[in-house]
Amino acid sequence: MTAPEVTSDVFLPGTYARGVPYARFRELRASAPVSWIGEPAVGPWPAGPGYWAVFRHADVKTVLRTPEIYSSHLGATQLRDPGTAEELAFVRAMMLNQDRPGHARLRRIVASAFTARAVRELESVIEARAVALVDGVAGRGAADFVELTADLPVRTLAHLMGVPDEDRLLLYDWSNRVIGYQDADHAESSTADPGTLSPMGRAALAHRPPGRTRPDGSMIGHRSREGLADMFAYAHALADEVRPGSVLARMCEGGLTRDEFETMFFLFVVAGNETLRNAIPGGLLTLLDHPAQYELFRTEPATTDTAVEEVLRYWPPVIDFRRTATRDTELAGVRIRRGEKVVVYHASANRDESVFPDPDRFDITRTPNDHVSFGYGPHFCLGAHLARTQLRAMLRAAVDRLPGLELAGEPVRLTSNLQNGLKRLPVRWRTCP
């Protein structure tokens, strides 16, 4: 059978600036769990061909565990198609956009840095940094929790990659530009002060494109070599000064091609930063929106691990991910043709009532909790242990060390149909007289 075409509301980035449309997802799981979604033009970005959207938990898992049918490589994994054949060829070199056996080869090169054992060795450092960040603002009585949180993932990432601490804001800016390209506040992010950067950091800035368009008015791909020339110039310069044992050293020793090296650096800069910068403020906002659960989290530290999993289910940092059909197939009774885009909605799967009793209820004691916020199958998130550790450390530090923590204004959401993020989260707390 063929699925009815659904209006493009679940595609439009502006929809998510108002909040993830969970009620709409619930309707679609019941009435059209695999739906054809239109892709109208958005701002300067042209219209796309449309795609199959997958909303139920079981169907999402089916897509993610069968790369031989639903490929990460054919069209890459972002909902919007790369602008040119050259851009597609470039992003296909990324581990995220590979299928077997290429994906497994690239993953093996860096996997040892992200095992549970390797992350445990970093736990005390991450926890100390989280406490230091919170204690650094405790006397103020108020802060933007998004801004406060941002430094933890970039410091952790800089440590893993061997990036000098003074250059860490470059990681922040590059991530903003890649993930926040649909949001005017992030698309031109430039927070790094050239005067505080290392010499190679300052040199890299000279390679930054002057804008998002070429002289002929065409868009420069935000994930292209041209669009991120400054980041790739920095990656090559850093490789010449690589720190033994770092993730970058593993990359340099792993026999990567130039495209593979650049796109793997790109992947870690974005995945190692942006996802956490969305999950941690989103987690705190969720706790603040549920006072009884906040109090349970505050008074019962034993709930921390299950609370982290429930935060990830309830506020998934990634809304959706794309695959491409390798052949004609059928999913949930719907015919899908070879070459068509298939987009799984993690945010919908995490509220599937057939898997999660009372799915719209936030319950930090929920178990089991089979959320798909880290994906499923061969592309299950390599950094899941590291993400959980940082989320746990920052939420515990904030709730334990900032008495009377509460909202101090309206949160401001990121305009993005990929990342479930916040741009601002004003909070306040009691200070000692």
Coordinates of C-alpha atoms in Angstrom, one line a residue:
M1 CA 0.0 0.0 0.0
T2 CA 1.0 3.6 -0.3
A3 CA 1.0 6.0 2.7
P4 CA -0.9 9.3 2.5
E5 CA 1.1 12.4 2.2
V6 CA 1.3 14.3 5.4
T7 CA 1.7 18.0 5.7
S8 CA 5.3 19.2 6.0
D9 CA 4.9 20.5 9.7
V10 CA 7.1 17.7 11.0
F11 CA 9.8 18.8 8.5
L12 CA 9.8 22.6 9.1
P13 CA 12.6 23.8 11.4
G14 CA 10.2 26.5 12.7
T15 CA 8.0 23.8 14.2
Y16 CA 10.7 22.8 16.6
A17 CA 11.4 26.4 17.7
R18 CA 8.1 26.1 19.4
G19 CA 8.7 22.6 20.8
V20 CA 8.9 19.0 19.6
P21 CA 5.4 18.2 18.3
Y22 CA 4.8 15.1 20.4
A23 CA 1.0 15.3 20.1
R24 CA 1.4 15.3 16.3
F25 CA 3.8 12.3 16.5
R26 CA 1.2 10.5 18.6
E27 CA -1.4 11.0 15.9
L28 CA 0.9 9.8 13.2
R29 CA 2.0 6.7 15.1
A30 CA -1.7 5.7 15.2
S31 CA -2.8 6.8 11.8
A32 CA 0.2 6.9 9.5
P33 CA 3.3 5.4 11.2
V34 CA 5.2 5.5 7.9
S35 CA 4.3 8.8 6.2
W36 CA 5.4 10.7 3.1
I37 CA 6.5 14.2 4.1
G38 CA 7.1 17.1 1.8
E39 CA 10.2 19.3 1.9
P40 CA 9.3 22.8 1.0
A41 CA 12.0 25.5 0.6
V42 CA 13.1 27.1 3.8
G43 CA 14.7 30.5 3.6
P44 CA 17.7 30.3 1.2
W45 CA 17.6 26.5 1.2
P46 CA 15.8 24.9 -1.8
A47 CA 12.9 22.5 -1.7
G48 CA 13.8 18.8 -1.4
P49 CA 12.2 15.7 -2.9
G50 CA 10.4 14.6 0.2
Y51 CA 10.9 11.5 2.4
W52 CA 9.4 8.6 4.3
A53 CA 9.1 9.4 8.0
V54 CA 9.1 6.5 10.4
F55 CA 7.5 7.2 13.8
R56 CA 7.0 3.9 15.7
H57 CA 9.7 2.4 18.0
A58 CA 9.7 -1.0 16.3
D59 CA 9.9 0.4 12.8
V60 CA 12.7 2.8 13.8
K61 CA 14.7 -0.1 15.1
T62 CA 14.1 -2.1 12.0
V63 CA 15.5 0.7 9.8
L64 CA 18.5 1.3 12.1
R65 CA 19.5 -2.4 12.3
T66 CA 19.3 -3.2 8.6
P67 CA 21.9 -1.1 6.7
E68 CA 21.8 -3.5 3.8
I69 CA 18.3 -2.1 3.1
Y70 CA 18.4 1.4 4.7
S71 CA 21.9 2.8 3.9
S72 CA 23.8 5.5 5.8
H73 CA 26.1 5.9 2.8
L74 CA 24.0 6.4 -0.3
G75 CA 22.6 9.8 0.6
A76 CA 24.4 10.4 3.9
T77 CA 22.5 10.7 7.2
Q78 CA 21.2 14.3 7.3
L79 CA 17.7 15.0 6.3
R80 CA 18.6 17.7 3.7
D81 CA 20.4 16.4 0.6
P82 CA 24.0 17.7 0.1
G83 CA 23.9 20.6 -2.4
T84 CA 26.3 19.1 -5.0
A85 CA 27.7 15.7 -6.0
E86 CA 31.0 16.9 -4.6
E87 CA 29.6 17.6 -1.2
L88 CA 27.9 14.2 -1.1
A89 CA 31.1 12.5 -2.0
F90 CA 32.9 14.4 0.7
V91 CA 30.5 13.6 3.5
R92 CA 30.2 10.0 2.5
A93 CA 33.8 9.6 3.8
M94 CA 32.6 10.2 7.3
M95 CA 32.2 7.3 9.7
L96 CA 28.6 8.3 10.4
N97 CA 27.8 8.1 6.7
Q98 CA 29.4 4.7 6.1
D99 CA 27.9 1.2 5.9
R100 CA 29.7 -2.1 6.4
P101 CA 32.6 -2.8 6.1
G102 CA 33.8 0.8 5.9
H103 CA 32.0 1.9 9.0
A104 CA 33.4 -1.0 11.1
R105 CA 37.0 -0.2 9.9
L106 CA 36.7 3.5 10.8
R107 CA 35.0 2.8 14.1
R108 CA 37.8 0.4 15.2
I109 CA 40.4 3.1 14.8
V110 CA 39.0 5.3 17.6
A111 CA 36.7 3.0 19.6
S112 CA 39.2 2.3 22.4
A113 CA 39.0 5.9 23.5
F114 CA 35.3 5.6 24.2
T115 CA 34.9 2.3 26.0
A116 CA 33.3 2.2 29.5
R117 CA 36.7 1.6 31.0
A118 CA 38.3 4.5 29.2
V119 CA 35.5 6.8 30.2
R120 CA 35.7 5.7 33.9
E121 CA 39.3 6.9 33.9
L122 CA 37.9 10.4 33.0
E123 CA 35.0 10.4 35.4
S124 CA 36.8 12.2 38.3
V125 CA 38.1 14.9 35.9
I126 CA 34.7 15.4 34.3
E127 CA 33.0 15.6 37.7
A128 CA 35.6 18.1 39.0
R129 CA 35.1 20.3 35.9
A130 CA 31.3 20.2 36.4
V131 CA 31.6 21.2 40.0
A132 CA 34.1 24.0 39.1
L133 CA 31.7 25.4 36.5
V134 CA 28.8 25.5 39.0
D135 CA 30.9 26.8 41.9
G136 CA 32.3 29.5 39.6
V137 CA 28.8 31.1 39.2
A138 CA 27.3 30.1 42.6
G139 CA 27.8 33.5 44.1
R140 CA 26.0 35.3 41.3
G141 CA 22.5 33.9 42.0
A142 CA 21.6 33.6 38.3
A143 CA 23.0 32.4 35.0
D144 CA 22.1 31.1 31.6
F145 CA 22.5 27.4 32.0
V146 CA 23.1 26.9 28.3
E147 CA 26.1 29.2 28.5
L148 CA 27.2 27.6 31.7
T149 CA 27.0 24.1 30.4
A150 CA 28.7 24.7 27.1
D151 CA 32.2 24.6 28.5
L152 CA 32.0 21.1 29.9
P153 CA 31.7 19.2 26.5
V154 CA 34.1 21.4 24.7
R155 CA 36.7 21.0 27.5
T156 CA 36.2 17.2 27.5
L157 CA 36.4 17.1 23.7
A158 CA 39.5 19.3 23.6
H159 CA 41.2 16.9 26.1
L160 CA 40.3 13.8 24.1
M161 CA 41.3 15.4 20.8
G162 CA 44.5 17.0 22.0
V163 CA 43.2 20.5 21.2
P164 CA 45.0 23.3 23.3
D165 CA 42.6 24.6 25.9
E166 CA 42.8 28.1 24.5
D167 CA 41.4 26.9 21.2
R168 CA 38.3 25.2 22.7
L169 CA 35.9 27.9 21.7
L170 CA 36.7 27.2 18.1
L171 CA 35.1 23.8 18.6
Y172 CA 32.0 25.5 20.0
D173 CA 31.8 27.8 17.0
W174 CA 32.3 25.1 14.4
S175 CA 29.6 23.0 16.0
N176 CA 27.2 25.9 16.1
R177 CA 27.7 26.6 12.4
V178 CA 27.2 22.9 11.4
I179 CA 24.2 22.1 13.6
G180 CA 22.6 25.6 13.9
Y181 CA 22.7 26.6 10.2
Q182 CA 18.9 26.9 10.3
D183 CA 19.0 29.3 13.2
A184 CA 20.2 32.9 12.6
D185 CA 21.8 33.1 16.0
H186 CA 24.1 30.1 15.4
A187 CA 24.7 30.1 11.6
E188 CA 27.5 32.7 11.9
S189 CA 28.7 31.8 15.3
S190 CA 32.0 33.5 16.2
T191 CA 32.7 33.6 19.9
A192 CA 36.4 32.7 19.9
D193 CA 38.6 35.8 20.6
P194 CA 41.5 35.7 18.1
G195 CA 43.7 37.4 20.8
T196 CA 43.4 34.4 23.1
L197 CA 43.9 31.6 20.5
S198 CA 47.0 29.7 19.8
P199 CA 49.0 30.6 16.7
M200 CA 47.5 27.7 14.7
G201 CA 44.0 28.8 15.9
R202 CA 44.6 32.3 14.6
A203 CA 45.9 31.0 11.4
A204 CA 42.9 28.8 10.9
L205 CA 40.5 31.8 11.1
A206 CA 42.0 33.2 7.9
H207 CA 40.5 30.2 6.1
R208 CA 36.9 30.9 7.2
P209 CA 34.5 31.6 4.4
P210 CA 33.4 35.2 4.4
G211 CA 29.7 34.2 4.3
R212 CA 27.2 31.5 3.5
T213 CA 26.9 32.3 -0.2
R214 CA 29.2 32.4 -3.2
P215 CA 29.5 35.4 -5.5
D216 CA 26.8 33.9 -7.8
G217 CA 24.4 33.7 -4.9
S218 CA 24.5 29.9 -4.5
M219 CA 24.6 28.5 -1.0
I220 CA 27.9 27.1 0.5
G221 CA 27.2 23.8 2.1
H222 CA 27.4 24.0 5.8
R223 CA 28.9 20.5 5.9
S224 CA 31.3 20.9 3.0
R225 CA 35.0 21.3 2.8
E226 CA 34.5 24.8 1.4
G227 CA 32.0 25.8 4.2
L228 CA 34.3 24.5 7.0
A229 CA 37.7 25.4 5.4
D230 CA 38.9 26.9 8.7
M231 CA 38.1 23.8 10.7
F232 CA 40.0 21.5 8.3
A233 CA 43.0 23.9 8.1
Y234 CA 43.1 23.6 11.9
A235 CA 42.8 19.8 11.9
H236 CA 45.8 19.4 9.6
A237 CA 47.8 21.9 11.6
L238 CA 46.9 20.1 14.9
A239 CA 47.9 16.8 13.3
D240 CA 51.5 18.1 12.9
E241 CA 51.6 18.7 16.7
V242 CA 49.6 15.6 17.7
R243 CA 49.6 14.6 21.4
P244 CA 50.4 10.9 21.8
G245 CA 47.5 8.8 23.0
S246 CA 44.8 11.4 21.9
V247 CA 41.9 10.5 19.6
L248 CA 43.7 12.6 17.0
A249 CA 46.8 10.5 17.4
R250 CA 44.7 7.3 16.8
M251 CA 43.3 9.0 13.6
C252 CA 46.8 9.9 12.4
E253 CA 48.0 6.3 12.9
G254 CA 44.9 4.7 11.5
G255 CA 45.7 4.9 7.8
L256 CA 42.9 7.4 7.0
T257 CA 42.5 9.1 3.6
R258 CA 42.5 12.9 3.6
D259 CA 38.7 12.9 3.3
E260 CA 38.3 10.3 6.1
F261 CA 40.7 12.3 8.4
E262 CA 38.8 15.6 7.8
T263 CA 35.3 14.1 8.2
M264 CA 36.2 12.2 11.3
F265 CA 37.6 15.4 12.9
F266 CA 34.4 17.1 11.8
L267 CA 32.3 14.3 13.4
F268 CA 34.0 14.5 16.8
V269 CA 33.8 18.3 16.9
V270 CA 30.1 18.2 16.3
A271 CA 28.9 14.9 17.9
G272 CA 31.2 15.4 20.9
N273 CA 29.9 18.8 21.6
E274 CA 26.5 19.8 20.3
T275 CA 24.6 16.7 21.5
L276 CA 25.7 17.2 25.1
R277 CA 25.1 21.0 24.9
N278 CA 21.5 20.2 24.1
A279 CA 20.9 17.2 26.4
I280 CA 22.2 18.8 29.6
P281 CA 20.2 22.1 29.6
G282 CA 17.2 20.1 28.2
G283 CA 17.6 17.7 31.2
L284 CA 17.6 20.5 33.7
L285 CA 14.6 22.2 32.2
T286 CA 12.8 18.8 32.2
L287 CA 13.6 18.4 35.9
L288 CA 12.5 22.0 36.7
D289 CA 9.2 21.4 34.8
H290 CA 8.5 18.4 37.1
P291 CA 9.0 19.6 40.7
A292 CA 8.3 16.3 42.3
Q293 CA 10.8 14.5 40.1
Y294 CA 13.3 17.3 40.7
E295 CA 12.9 16.8 44.5
L296 CA 13.3 13.1 44.2
F297 CA 16.5 13.6 42.1
R298 CA 17.8 16.1 44.7
T299 CA 17.2 14.0 47.7
E300 CA 17.8 10.5 46.4
P301 CA 21.2 10.3 44.6
A302 CA 20.6 6.6 43.9
T303 CA 18.1 7.7 41.2
T304 CA 20.8 9.4 39.2
D305 CA 21.5 6.6 36.6
T306 CA 17.8 6.0 35.9
A307 CA 17.2 9.7 35.8
V308 CA 19.8 10.2 33.1
E309 CA 18.1 7.5 31.0
E310 CA 14.7 9.1 31.5
V311 CA 16.1 12.5 30.6
L312 CA 17.5 11.0 27.4
R313 CA 14.2 9.4 26.6
Y314 CA 12.1 12.5 27.4
W315 CA 14.5 15.1 25.9
P316 CA 16.3 13.2 23.0
P317 CA 19.1 15.5 21.8
V318 CA 18.7 14.3 18.2
I319 CA 15.2 14.5 16.7
D320 CA 15.7 12.4 13.6
F321 CA 18.2 10.7 11.3
R322 CA 18.1 9.8 7.6
R323 CA 18.8 6.7 5.7
T324 CA 18.3 5.9 1.9
A325 CA 16.6 2.7 0.6
T326 CA 19.0 0.5 -1.3
R327 CA 16.2 -1.4 -3.0
D328 CA 12.4 -1.5 -3.3
T329 CA 11.1 -2.6 0.1
E330 CA 8.1 -2.5 2.4
L331 CA 7.9 -1.1 5.9
A332 CA 4.7 -1.3 8.1
G333 CA 2.8 -2.2 4.9
V334 CA 4.1 0.8 3.0
R335 CA 6.0 0.4 -0.3
I336 CA 9.3 2.3 -0.4
R337 CA 11.3 2.6 -3.6
R338 CA 15.0 2.3 -4.1
G339 CA 16.7 5.6 -3.7
E340 CA 14.0 7.2 -1.5
K341 CA 14.9 8.9 1.8
V342 CA 13.8 7.2 5.0
V343 CA 13.9 9.3 8.1
V344 CA 13.6 7.8 11.6
Y345 CA 12.2 10.0 14.3
H346 CA 13.9 9.2 17.6
A347 CA 11.7 11.7 19.4
S348 CA 8.6 9.9 18.4
A349 CA 9.9 6.4 19.0
N350 CA 10.8 7.5 22.6
R351 CA 7.1 8.2 23.3
D352 CA 5.7 5.1 21.7
E353 CA 2.9 3.9 24.0
S354 CA 3.4 0.3 22.9
V355 CA 6.9 0.4 24.6
F356 CA 6.7 3.0 27.3
P357 CA 3.7 3.0 29.7
D358 CA 2.2 6.5 30.1
P359 CA 5.0 7.8 27.7
D360 CA 4.3 11.5 28.3
R361 CA 4.9 11.1 32.0
F362 CA 8.5 12.0 33.1
D363 CA 9.5 9.4 35.7
I364 CA 13.2 9.3 36.8
T365 CA 12.7 5.8 38.2
R366 CA 11.4 4.3 34.9
T367 CA 12.8 0.9 34.2
P368 CA 13.2 -0.7 31.7
N369 CA 13.9 2.3 29.5
D370 CA 14.5 1.2 25.9
H371 CA 14.9 4.6 24.4
V372 CA 16.7 5.1 21.1
S373 CA 18.3 8.4 21.8
F374 CA 21.8 6.9 21.1
G375 CA 20.5 5.1 18.0
Y376 CA 20.4 1.3 17.5
G377 CA 22.3 -1.3 15.6
P378 CA 25.7 -0.8 14.0
H379 CA 25.6 3.0 14.4
F380 CA 24.8 3.0 18.1
C381 CA 26.5 6.1 19.4
L382 CA 30.2 5.6 20.0
G383 CA 30.3 8.2 22.7
A384 CA 27.3 7.0 24.7
H385 CA 29.3 6.3 27.9
L386 CA 31.0 9.7 27.7
A387 CA 27.7 11.5 27.1
R388 CA 26.0 9.8 30.1
T389 CA 29.0 10.6 32.3
Q390 CA 28.9 14.3 31.4
L391 CA 25.1 14.5 31.7
R392 CA 25.2 12.9 35.1
A393 CA 28.0 15.1 36.4
M394 CA 26.5 18.4 35.3
L395 CA 23.0 17.7 36.5
R396 CA 24.2 16.5 39.9
A397 CA 26.5 19.4 40.3
A398 CA 23.8 22.0 39.5
V399 CA 21.0 20.4 41.6
D400 CA 23.3 19.6 44.6
R401 CA 25.2 22.9 44.7
L402 CA 22.6 25.6 43.7
P403 CA 19.9 25.7 46.4
G404 CA 16.4 26.7 45.3
L405 CA 17.2 26.4 41.6
E406 CA 14.4 27.6 39.4
L407 CA 13.6 29.2 36.1
A408 CA 14.3 32.9 35.8
G409 CA 12.7 33.5 32.5
E410 CA 11.4 31.9 29.3
P411 CA 13.7 29.3 27.7
V412 CA 14.5 29.9 24.1
R413 CA 14.6 27.0 21.8
L414 CA 16.9 26.3 18.8
T415 CA 15.4 26.5 15.4
S416 CA 16.4 23.1 14.0
N417 CA 14.6 19.9 12.7
L418 CA 17.7 17.9 13.7
Q419 CA 18.8 19.0 17.2
N420 CA 16.4 19.3 20.1
G421 CA 18.2 22.2 21.6
L422 CA 18.0 25.3 23.7
K423 CA 19.7 28.6 23.0
R424 CA 19.0 30.1 26.4
L425 CA 17.9 28.8 29.8
P426 CA 17.8 31.5 32.4
V427 CA 17.9 30.1 36.0
R428 CA 18.4 31.5 39.5
W429 CA 19.0 30.2 43.0
R430 CA 19.5 31.3 46.6
T431 CA 22.8 32.7 47.6
C432 CA 24.3 32.9 51.1
P433 CA 23.7 36.3 52.8

